[in-house]
Amino acid sequence: SEFDALWTRLVRWMALGVRTRKILTVSADTGDSEGGFYVYKQDRCGRCGAGVRAWTLAGRSVYACETCQR
């Protein structure tokens, strides 16, 4: 039942991403949008202040905080 609930949520989020052409940052606790980009095109993580790692994957830029996004 947990997997089914997660799958249903992911399907909705993916459809929303396709419609809006955006990837939203969400709270792990509530699943709500927190209205910002913590790492996208940033030097420091907007959540914890650690450095942001950037690399290219399949021709696209990828950004991650290695502290918040293990």
mmCIF file of C-alpha atoms in Angstrom:
data_model
loop_
_atom_site.group_PDB
_atom_site.id
_atom_site.type_symbol
_atom_site.label_atom_id
_atom_site.label_comp_id
_atom_site.label_asym_id
_atom_site.label_seq_id
_atom_site.Cartn_x
_atom_site.Cartn_y
_atom_site.Cartn_z
ATOM 1 C CA SER A 1 0.000 0.000 0.000
ATOM 2 C CA GLU A 2 2.916 2.384 0.694
ATOM 3 C CA PHE A 3 4.391 1.677 -2.739
ATOM 4 C CA ASP A 4 1.030 2.250 -4.431
ATOM 5 C CA ALA A 5 0.592 5.597 -2.642
ATOM 6 C CA LEU A 6 4.123 6.668 -3.573
ATOM 7 C CA TRP A 7 3.645 5.571 -7.183
ATOM 8 C CA THR A 8 0.388 7.542 -7.439
ATOM 9 C CA ARG A 9 2.095 10.667 -6.092
ATOM 10 C CA LEU A 10 5.072 10.275 -8.440
ATOM 11 C CA VAL A 11 2.822 9.879 -11.478
ATOM 12 C CA ARG A 12 1.035 13.152 -10.558
ATOM 13 C CA TRP A 13 4.351 14.959 -10.009
ATOM 14 C CA MET A 14 5.804 13.733 -13.305
ATOM 15 C CA ALA A 15 2.689 14.871 -15.198
ATOM 16 C CA LEU A 16 2.907 18.258 -13.471
ATOM 17 C CA GLY A 17 6.588 18.535 -14.435
ATOM 18 C CA VAL A 18 5.769 17.804 -18.077
ATOM 19 C CA ARG A 19 2.938 20.380 -18.113
ATOM 20 C CA THR A 20 4.889 23.152 -16.371
ATOM 21 C CA ARG A 21 8.342 22.190 -17.689
ATOM 22 C CA LYS A 22 9.672 22.580 -14.130
ATOM 23 C CA ILE A 23 11.107 20.315 -11.490
ATOM 24 C CA LEU A 24 9.765 21.394 -8.116
ATOM 25 C CA THR A 25 11.609 21.215 -4.816
ATOM 26 C CA VAL A 26 9.355 19.662 -2.195
ATOM 27 C CA SER A 27 9.460 19.022 1.514
ATOM 28 C CA ALA A 28 10.184 15.406 2.384
ATOM 29 C CA ASP A 29 7.856 15.733 5.376
ATOM 30 C CA THR A 30 4.792 17.185 3.686
ATOM 31 C CA GLY A 31 5.366 16.839 -0.057
ATOM 32 C CA ASP A 32 4.508 20.535 -0.402
ATOM 33 C CA SER A 33 6.436 22.896 -2.633
ATOM 34 C CA GLU A 34 8.705 25.156 -0.621
ATOM 35 C CA GLY A 35 8.778 27.712 -3.412
ATOM 36 C CA GLY A 36 12.455 27.745 -4.210
ATOM 37 C CA PHE A 37 15.415 26.139 -5.810
ATOM 38 C CA TYR A 38 17.966 25.127 -3.215
ATOM 39 C CA VAL A 39 20.699 24.012 -5.588
ATOM 40 C CA TYR A 40 19.748 24.824 -9.202
ATOM 41 C CA LYS A 41 22.444 27.111 -10.625
ATOM 42 C CA GLN A 42 23.646 27.919 -7.099
ATOM 43 C CA ASP A 43 27.151 27.846 -5.619
ATOM 44 C CA ARG A 44 25.855 27.068 -2.114
ATOM 45 C CA CYS A 45 22.852 25.053 -0.972
ATOM 46 C CA GLY A 46 19.947 27.285 0.027
ATOM 47 C CA ARG A 47 18.947 24.813 2.734
ATOM 48 C CA CYS A 48 22.221 23.977 4.539
ATOM 49 C CA GLY A 49 24.852 26.293 3.011
ATOM 50 C CA ALA A 50 27.152 23.509 1.794
ATOM 51 C CA GLY A 51 28.782 23.702 -1.615
ATOM 52 C CA VAL A 52 26.743 22.549 -4.603
ATOM 53 C CA ARG A 53 28.220 19.982 -6.987
ATOM 54 C CA ALA A 54 27.421 20.424 -10.688
ATOM 55 C CA TRP A 55 28.028 18.033 -13.593
ATOM 56 C CA THR A 56 26.699 17.175 -17.027
ATOM 57 C CA LEU A 57 24.511 14.134 -17.546
ATOM 58 C CA ALA A 58 23.129 13.236 -20.967
ATOM 59 C CA GLY A 59 23.863 16.761 -22.175
ATOM 60 C CA ARG A 60 22.045 18.488 -19.286
ATOM 61 C CA SER A 61 23.367 20.249 -16.214
ATOM 62 C CA VAL A 62 22.749 18.501 -12.903
ATOM 63 C CA TYR A 63 23.124 20.144 -9.487
ATOM 64 C CA ALA A 64 23.189 18.496 -6.048
ATOM 65 C CA CYS A 65 24.040 19.284 -2.470
ATOM 66 C CA GLU A 66 25.959 16.267 -1.271
ATOM 67 C CA THR A 67 24.905 17.023 2.302
ATOM 68 C CA CYS A 68 21.127 17.263 1.742
ATOM 69 C CA GLN A 69 20.885 14.962 -1.304
ATOM 70 C CA ARG A 70 22.902 11.873 -0.511
#
